[in-house]
Amino acid sequence: MPITLSFQADHVSHRLNCRLLQRRASALLRECRVADHGLSIRLVDDTEMSRLNKQYRHKSGPTNVLSFPMSEADDAGIENHGANSQLAQIPIRELGDIVISVDTALREARESRQSLHDRLTWLVTHGLLHLLGYDHELSETAAIQMLDKEQELLHKLHHSRSTAMTQLAINVDHIATIRQARGGVEPDPVAAAAICEMAGAAGIVVHLREDRRHIQDRDVRLLRETVKTRLNLEMGAQKEIIAFALDIRPDMVTLVPEKRQELTTEGGLDVAAQKKMLARAIDRLNKAGIPVSLFIDADGRQIKAAHEIGATFVEIHTGRYCDASHEKGRDKEFQLIASMAEEAYQLGLRVFAGHGLNYQTTARIAALDTIEELSIGHAIVSRAAFTGLDRAVRDMLAIVREASRIG
Ligand code: PXP
């Protein structure tokens, strides 16, 4: 359900980053488990706020925030105000309106030395809790309950993806592919990883395939020593490779299906059909302190299975979205990725995405609030042949940053 952000006048809107506010409001709805409800946020000036304050609360002067629930609590079937477990059971689909005075928010932000957007975020949180039945004016206990909830939500918000950029991890397999074409020592994926990190990559990914067609054991061992961000070892769940991972201890492992004949990873893991085997692999790796991501198609059944067997992350396969030959098909694949990423996020999984992303297809995926990190290789290495690796990484980073910009 949409969050409608409206402005009473241009002078109210011109200093605001609507995208940031929308993102933060969406994250708050998700945290409160009411992401499927509509919410209207109206930003007004002090004159309009004074009028509303007079009309609805018989008070003169402006206030910072007013909440107007879509229906009264009794109608909505809420018996006990503020109890968190009841939030998910609210039967209405529209929560109501939050009206905020930007003039007052700005004054308060200056007084409390906060940014205007942080103050507005606090006001949206406060207003939302009112809509959900919390009321600090009822009693001291109710006030403490509301304050605690407010702080909990803001803490989560500041540590959640919604206030952070989408990260870019770079897969350097194809640097090794070029090296293996001559069976020599260059170009070295270890040097490539260092260049990627210096250009701003948040992580390095390598796929150690059973047939060692590109990345070699030596590369992973050296990368373990040299990578300063995060080393994500992509691999099949075979015994020998798991033993190698346990020895090397990468920062995380991404389990992928692996077929000897394929040119690249063709599809996601069928987690639902291999739950026992994958659960064992996850367990062994987790016991060694290595979190595991499962590379899956955008499929609710696979997400549920990944959650059930204790995966920390899922990486959603973006190949079909990237390979779509017409806009309609691409759009359909995008919507599927967006809704499945949301589903995984709601289950508490951390969500990555990758495969086939290039300079044209990345922005839309990077803009999804629920996706923390993208794993991109081939497109960047291909461009690097013409522009150099540093430039190719920076060009992709610019796209990711612009798409996930929060101001
Ligand atoms: N994620 C996974 C799980 C992959 O197998 C690959 C390809 O190695 C990638 C991401 C990166 O895909 P691409 O090289 O097409 O960007």
Coordinates of C-alpha atoms and ligand atoms in Angstrom, one line a residue:
M1 CA 0.0 0.0 0.0
P2 CA 1.4 3.4 -0.8
I3 CA 2.6 6.1 1.4
T4 CA 1.2 9.4 0.1
L5 CA 3.4 12.4 0.8
S6 CA 1.7 15.7 0.1
F7 CA 2.6 19.3 0.6
Q8 CA 0.4 22.1 1.4
A9 CA 2.6 24.5 -0.6
D10 CA 5.8 24.7 -2.6
H11 CA 7.6 26.6 0.1
V12 CA 7.1 23.6 2.4
S13 CA 8.4 21.1 -0.1
H14 CA 11.4 22.8 -1.6
R15 CA 13.7 22.0 1.3
L16 CA 12.7 18.4 1.7
N17 CA 14.1 15.1 0.3
C18 CA 10.8 13.3 -0.4
R19 CA 12.6 10.1 -1.2
L20 CA 14.3 10.0 2.1
L21 CA 11.0 10.6 4.0
Q22 CA 9.2 8.0 1.9
R23 CA 11.9 5.4 2.6
R24 CA 12.0 6.1 6.2
A25 CA 8.2 5.9 6.5
S26 CA 8.2 2.6 4.5
A27 CA 10.8 1.2 6.9
L28 CA 8.7 2.3 9.9
L29 CA 5.6 0.6 8.5
R30 CA 7.6 -2.6 7.9
E31 CA 9.0 -2.5 11.5
C32 CA 5.5 -2.1 12.8
R33 CA 4.3 -5.0 10.6
V34 CA 1.8 -2.8 8.8
A35 CA 3.6 -2.5 5.5
D36 CA 0.4 -3.5 3.7
H37 CA -1.5 -0.5 5.0
G38 CA -1.8 2.9 3.4
L39 CA -0.6 6.0 5.1
S40 CA -0.9 9.7 4.3
I41 CA 1.7 12.2 5.4
R42 CA 0.8 15.8 4.9
L43 CA 3.5 18.5 5.4
V44 CA 2.1 21.9 6.1
D45 CA 3.3 25.3 7.4
D46 CA 2.5 26.8 10.8
T47 CA -0.5 28.7 9.6
E48 CA -2.3 25.6 8.4
M49 CA -1.2 23.7 11.5
S50 CA -2.6 26.4 13.7
R51 CA -5.9 26.2 11.9
L52 CA -6.0 22.4 12.3
N53 CA -5.0 22.6 16.0
K54 CA -7.8 25.0 16.7
Q55 CA -10.4 23.1 14.8
Y56 CA -9.6 19.6 16.2
R57 CA -8.0 20.2 19.6
H58 CA -9.3 23.7 20.4
K59 CA -5.8 24.9 21.0
S60 CA -4.3 28.0 19.7
G61 CA -1.0 28.2 17.9
P62 CA 0.8 25.5 15.9
T63 CA 1.9 22.1 17.1
N64 CA 4.5 19.8 15.5
V65 CA 2.4 16.8 14.6
L66 CA -1.2 15.7 14.5
S67 CA -2.5 12.2 13.8
F68 CA -5.9 11.4 12.3
P69 CA -6.7 7.7 12.4
M70 CA -8.7 6.3 9.6
S71 CA -11.2 4.8 12.0
E72 CA -11.6 4.9 15.7
A73 CA -9.8 2.2 17.7
D74 CA -13.1 0.6 18.7
D75 CA -14.2 0.3 15.1
A76 CA -10.8 -1.1 14.3
G77 CA -11.2 -3.8 17.0
I78 CA -8.2 -2.7 19.0
E79 CA -8.9 -3.4 22.7
N80 CA -5.7 -2.5 24.4
H81 CA -3.9 0.6 23.2
G82 CA -0.3 0.1 22.3
A83 CA 0.3 -3.6 22.6
N84 CA 2.8 -4.5 19.9
S85 CA 1.4 -7.9 19.2
Q86 CA -1.9 -6.4 18.2
L87 CA -0.5 -4.1 15.5
A88 CA -0.5 -6.8 12.9
Q89 CA -4.1 -7.6 13.6
I90 CA -5.5 -4.2 12.7
P91 CA -8.2 -5.0 10.2
I92 CA -8.2 -1.6 8.4
R93 CA -6.1 -1.1 5.3
E94 CA -5.6 2.7 5.7
L95 CA -3.9 3.8 8.8
G96 CA -4.9 7.4 8.5
D97 CA -3.2 10.8 8.2
I98 CA -0.1 12.3 9.9
V99 CA 0.1 16.1 9.5
I100 CA 3.4 17.7 10.3
S101 CA 4.3 21.4 10.4
V102 CA 7.6 21.8 8.6
D103 CA 8.0 25.2 10.2
T104 CA 7.8 23.8 13.7
A105 CA 9.9 20.8 12.8
L106 CA 12.6 23.2 11.5
R107 CA 12.6 25.2 14.7
E108 CA 12.7 22.1 16.9
A109 CA 15.5 20.6 14.7
R110 CA 17.6 23.8 15.3
E111 CA 16.9 23.8 19.0
S112 CA 17.9 20.1 19.3
R113 CA 20.7 20.4 16.8
Q114 CA 19.2 17.7 14.6
S115 CA 18.8 17.7 10.9
L116 CA 15.4 18.7 9.6
H117 CA 15.0 15.2 8.2
D118 CA 15.8 13.5 11.4
R119 CA 13.3 15.7 13.2
L120 CA 10.7 14.9 10.6
T121 CA 11.5 11.2 11.0
W122 CA 10.9 11.4 14.7
L123 CA 7.6 13.2 14.1
V124 CA 6.5 10.6 11.6
T125 CA 7.4 7.9 14.1
H126 CA 5.5 9.7 16.8
G127 CA 2.5 10.3 14.6
L128 CA 2.5 6.7 13.4
L129 CA 2.5 5.3 16.9
H130 CA -0.6 7.4 17.7
L131 CA -2.3 6.0 14.6
L132 CA -1.5 2.5 15.9
G133 CA -3.1 3.2 19.3
Y134 CA -0.3 4.5 21.5
D135 CA -1.1 7.6 23.5
H136 CA 1.3 9.3 25.8
E137 CA -1.5 11.4 27.2
L138 CA -3.4 8.5 28.7
S139 CA -1.2 7.8 31.7
E140 CA 2.4 7.8 32.8
T141 CA 2.7 4.1 31.9
A142 CA 1.3 4.7 28.5
A143 CA 3.7 7.6 28.0
I144 CA 6.7 5.3 28.9
Q145 CA 5.4 2.6 26.6
M146 CA 5.1 5.0 23.7
L147 CA 8.5 6.5 24.4
D148 CA 10.2 3.1 24.6
K149 CA 8.5 2.1 21.3
E150 CA 9.6 5.3 19.6
Q151 CA 13.2 4.8 20.7
E152 CA 13.2 1.1 19.6
L153 CA 11.8 2.1 16.2
L154 CA 14.3 4.9 15.7
H155 CA 17.2 2.8 16.8
K156 CA 16.2 0.1 14.2
L157 CA 15.7 2.7 11.5
H158 CA 19.2 4.1 12.0
H159 CA 20.7 0.6 11.8
S160 CA 18.6 -0.6 8.9
R161 CA 19.1 -0.6 5.2
S162 CA 16.7 2.2 4.8
T163 CA 19.2 4.8 6.0
A164 CA 22.1 3.2 4.3
M165 CA 23.3 3.1 0.7
T166 CA 23.0 -0.1 -1.3
Q167 CA 26.4 -1.7 -1.2
L168 CA 28.3 -2.9 -4.2
A169 CA 30.4 -6.1 -3.9
I170 CA 32.5 -7.0 -6.9
N171 CA 33.0 -10.4 -8.3
V172 CA 36.5 -10.7 -9.8
D173 CA 36.2 -14.2 -11.3
H174 CA 36.6 -12.9 -14.8
I175 CA 39.9 -11.3 -14.1
A176 CA 41.0 -14.9 -13.3
T177 CA 39.2 -16.1 -16.5
I178 CA 41.5 -13.9 -18.5
R179 CA 44.6 -15.2 -16.6
Q180 CA 43.5 -18.8 -17.1
A181 CA 43.2 -18.3 -20.8
R182 CA 47.0 -18.3 -21.0
G183 CA 47.6 -20.3 -17.8
G184 CA 50.0 -17.6 -16.5
V185 CA 50.1 -15.2 -13.7
E186 CA 48.3 -12.1 -15.0
P187 CA 46.0 -10.4 -14.6
D188 CA 45.9 -11.2 -10.9
P189 CA 42.4 -11.2 -9.2
V190 CA 44.2 -10.3 -6.0
A191 CA 45.5 -7.1 -7.5
A192 CA 42.0 -6.5 -9.1
A193 CA 40.3 -6.9 -5.7
A194 CA 42.6 -4.2 -4.2
I195 CA 41.8 -1.8 -7.1
C196 CA 38.0 -2.5 -6.6
E197 CA 38.3 -1.8 -2.9
M198 CA 40.3 1.4 -3.5
A199 CA 37.5 2.5 -5.9
G200 CA 34.9 2.1 -3.2
A201 CA 33.7 -1.5 -3.4
A202 CA 32.1 -2.8 -0.1
G203 CA 33.1 -6.4 -0.7
I204 CA 34.9 -8.8 -2.9
V205 CA 33.2 -12.0 -4.2
V206 CA 34.9 -15.0 -5.8
H207 CA 33.4 -18.2 -7.0
L208 CA 35.7 -21.2 -6.3
R209 CA 34.3 -23.7 -8.7
E210 CA 34.8 -27.4 -8.4
D211 CA 36.6 -27.5 -11.8
R212 CA 38.8 -24.4 -10.8
R213 CA 38.1 -22.9 -14.2
H214 CA 38.9 -19.3 -13.1
I215 CA 39.5 -18.7 -9.4
Q216 CA 42.2 -20.9 -7.8
D217 CA 42.8 -22.0 -4.2
R218 CA 45.8 -19.7 -4.2
D219 CA 43.6 -16.7 -5.0
V220 CA 41.2 -17.3 -2.2
R221 CA 44.1 -17.8 0.3
L222 CA 45.7 -14.6 -0.7
L223 CA 42.4 -12.7 -0.8
R224 CA 41.8 -13.8 2.7
E225 CA 45.0 -12.0 3.7
T226 CA 44.5 -8.9 1.6
V227 CA 40.8 -8.1 1.4
K228 CA 40.0 -5.3 3.8
T229 CA 36.3 -5.0 3.2
R230 CA 34.5 -8.4 3.2
L231 CA 35.4 -11.6 1.3
N232 CA 32.4 -13.5 0.1
L233 CA 33.3 -17.0 -1.1
E234 CA 30.7 -18.3 -3.6
M235 CA 30.7 -22.0 -3.8
G236 CA 28.8 -25.2 -4.3
A237 CA 27.9 -27.2 -1.2
Q238 CA 30.3 -30.0 -2.0
K239 CA 32.3 -31.6 0.9
E240 CA 35.7 -30.7 -0.5
I241 CA 34.8 -27.0 -1.0
I242 CA 33.1 -26.8 2.4
A243 CA 36.3 -28.1 4.0
F244 CA 38.3 -25.5 2.1
A245 CA 36.0 -22.7 3.3
L246 CA 36.3 -23.9 6.9
D247 CA 40.0 -23.7 6.6
I248 CA 40.1 -20.3 4.9
R249 CA 37.3 -18.7 6.9
P250 CA 35.9 -16.1 4.5
D251 CA 33.7 -13.4 6.0
M252 CA 30.7 -15.1 4.4
V253 CA 29.8 -17.9 2.1
T254 CA 27.2 -17.8 -0.7
L255 CA 26.0 -21.3 -1.7
V256 CA 25.1 -21.7 -5.3
P257 CA 24.1 -24.6 -7.5
E258 CA 27.0 -25.7 -9.7
K259 CA 26.9 -27.7 -12.9
R260 CA 30.1 -28.6 -14.7
Q261 CA 28.8 -27.8 -18.2
E262 CA 27.3 -24.4 -17.5
L263 CA 29.0 -21.2 -18.7
T264 CA 27.9 -19.4 -15.5
T265 CA 25.6 -20.1 -12.6
E266 CA 22.3 -20.7 -14.4
G267 CA 19.6 -20.6 -11.8
G268 CA 19.1 -20.4 -8.1
L269 CA 19.4 -23.2 -5.6
D270 CA 16.4 -25.5 -5.1
V271 CA 16.5 -25.0 -1.4
A272 CA 13.1 -26.6 -0.8
A273 CA 14.3 -29.8 -2.4
Q274 CA 17.6 -29.9 -0.6
K275 CA 16.7 -28.7 2.8
K276 CA 18.5 -31.3 4.8
M277 CA 21.8 -31.2 2.9
L278 CA 21.9 -27.3 2.9
A279 CA 20.9 -27.1 6.5
R280 CA 23.9 -29.3 7.4
A281 CA 26.2 -27.1 5.3
I282 CA 24.8 -23.9 6.9
D283 CA 25.2 -25.4 10.3
R284 CA 28.8 -26.4 9.8
L285 CA 29.7 -23.0 8.4
N286 CA 27.8 -21.1 11.1
K287 CA 29.5 -23.1 13.8
A288 CA 32.8 -21.8 12.4
G289 CA 31.4 -18.3 12.6
I290 CA 30.8 -18.0 8.8
P291 CA 27.3 -16.6 7.9
V292 CA 25.7 -18.2 4.9
S293 CA 23.8 -16.7 1.9
L294 CA 21.7 -18.9 -0.4
F295 CA 21.5 -17.9 -4.1
I296 CA 17.9 -18.3 -5.0
D297 CA 15.4 -17.4 -7.7
A298 CA 12.7 -14.8 -6.8
D299 CA 10.4 -17.5 -5.5
G300 CA 8.4 -17.5 -2.2
R301 CA 8.8 -21.2 -1.7
Q302 CA 12.6 -20.9 -1.8
I303 CA 12.6 -17.9 0.5
K304 CA 10.6 -19.7 3.1
A305 CA 12.8 -22.8 2.9
A306 CA 16.0 -20.6 3.2
H307 CA 14.5 -19.0 6.3
E308 CA 13.5 -22.4 7.8
I309 CA 17.0 -23.8 7.5
G310 CA 18.8 -20.9 9.1
A311 CA 20.3 -18.9 6.2
T312 CA 21.4 -15.5 7.3
F313 CA 21.1 -14.0 3.8
V314 CA 19.5 -14.8 0.5
E315 CA 20.9 -13.5 -2.8
I316 CA 18.1 -13.1 -5.3
H317 CA 18.9 -14.1 -8.8
T318 CA 18.5 -11.1 -11.2
G319 CA 19.4 -13.0 -14.3
R320 CA 15.9 -13.2 -15.8
Y321 CA 15.2 -9.5 -15.1
C322 CA 18.5 -8.6 -16.9
D323 CA 18.0 -11.0 -19.8
A324 CA 14.4 -10.0 -20.6
S325 CA 14.2 -9.0 -24.2
H326 CA 11.3 -6.6 -23.9
E327 CA 10.3 -4.0 -21.3
K328 CA 7.1 -5.7 -20.3
G329 CA 8.9 -8.9 -19.5
R330 CA 11.6 -7.0 -17.6
D331 CA 9.0 -5.1 -15.7
K332 CA 7.3 -8.3 -14.7
E333 CA 10.6 -9.8 -13.5
F334 CA 11.4 -6.6 -11.6
Q335 CA 8.1 -6.7 -9.8
L336 CA 8.7 -10.3 -8.8
I337 CA 12.1 -9.4 -7.4
A338 CA 10.7 -6.4 -5.5
S339 CA 7.9 -8.4 -3.9
M340 CA 10.1 -11.4 -3.1
A341 CA 12.8 -9.2 -1.6
E342 CA 10.1 -7.7 0.6
E343 CA 8.9 -11.1 1.6
A344 CA 12.5 -12.2 2.6
Y345 CA 13.1 -9.0 4.5
Q346 CA 9.8 -9.4 6.4
L347 CA 11.0 -12.9 7.4
G348 CA 14.2 -11.4 8.9
L349 CA 16.5 -12.5 6.1
R350 CA 19.1 -10.1 4.9
V351 CA 18.7 -9.6 1.1
F352 CA 21.3 -9.3 -1.6
A353 CA 20.8 -9.5 -5.3
G354 CA 22.9 -10.3 -8.3
H355 CA 23.7 -11.9 -11.6
G356 CA 23.8 -10.3 -15.0
L357 CA 23.4 -6.8 -13.7
N358 CA 25.0 -4.2 -15.9
Y359 CA 25.2 -0.4 -16.3
Q360 CA 21.6 -0.3 -17.6
T361 CA 19.8 -2.7 -15.4
T362 CA 21.4 -2.0 -12.0
A363 CA 19.7 1.3 -11.0
R364 CA 16.2 -0.2 -10.5
I365 CA 17.4 -3.0 -8.3
A366 CA 19.7 -0.7 -6.3
A367 CA 16.7 1.5 -5.6
L368 CA 14.9 -1.3 -3.7
D369 CA 14.9 -0.5 -0.1
T370 CA 15.0 -4.1 1.1
I371 CA 18.1 -5.0 -0.9
E372 CA 21.3 -4.4 1.0
E373 CA 23.9 -5.3 -1.5
L374 CA 24.5 -6.1 -5.1
S375 CA 27.0 -8.6 -6.4
I376 CA 28.3 -7.6 -9.9
G377 CA 31.1 -9.0 -11.9
H378 CA 31.0 -9.5 -15.6
A379 CA 29.7 -6.1 -16.6
I380 CA 32.4 -4.3 -14.6
V381 CA 35.2 -6.5 -15.8
S382 CA 34.0 -6.1 -19.4
R383 CA 33.9 -2.3 -19.1
A384 CA 37.3 -2.3 -17.4
A385 CA 38.9 -3.6 -20.6
F386 CA 38.1 -0.3 -22.2
T387 CA 38.2 2.2 -19.3
G388 CA 40.4 0.6 -16.7
L389 CA 39.0 -1.2 -13.6
D390 CA 39.1 1.8 -11.3
R391 CA 36.9 3.8 -13.7
A392 CA 34.5 0.9 -14.3
V393 CA 34.0 0.4 -10.6
R394 CA 33.4 4.1 -10.0
D395 CA 30.9 4.3 -12.8
M396 CA 28.9 1.4 -11.4
L397 CA 29.1 2.9 -7.9
A398 CA 27.8 6.2 -9.1
I399 CA 24.8 4.4 -10.5
V400 CA 24.2 2.4 -7.3
R401 CA 24.6 5.5 -5.1
E402 CA 22.4 7.7 -7.2
A403 CA 19.7 5.0 -7.2
S404 CA 19.8 4.5 -3.5
R405 CA 20.5 8.1 -2.5
I406 CA 18.9 9.2 0.7
G407 CA 20.3 12.8 0.7
Ligands
PXP1 N1 25.9 -13.7 -7.8 C1 26.1 -15.0 -8.0 C2 25.6 -15.9 -7.1 C3 26.9 -15.4 -9.2 O1 27.0 -16.7 -9.4 C4 27.4 -14.5 -10.0 C5 28.3 -14.9 -11.2 O2 29.4 -15.5 -10.8 C6 27.2 -13.1 -9.8 C7 26.4 -12.7 -8.7 C8 27.7 -12.0 -10.6 O3 27.1 -12.1 -11.8 P1 27.7 -11.2 -13.1 O4 29.1 -11.7 -13.3 O5 26.8 -11.6 -14.2 O6 27.6 -9.8 -12.6

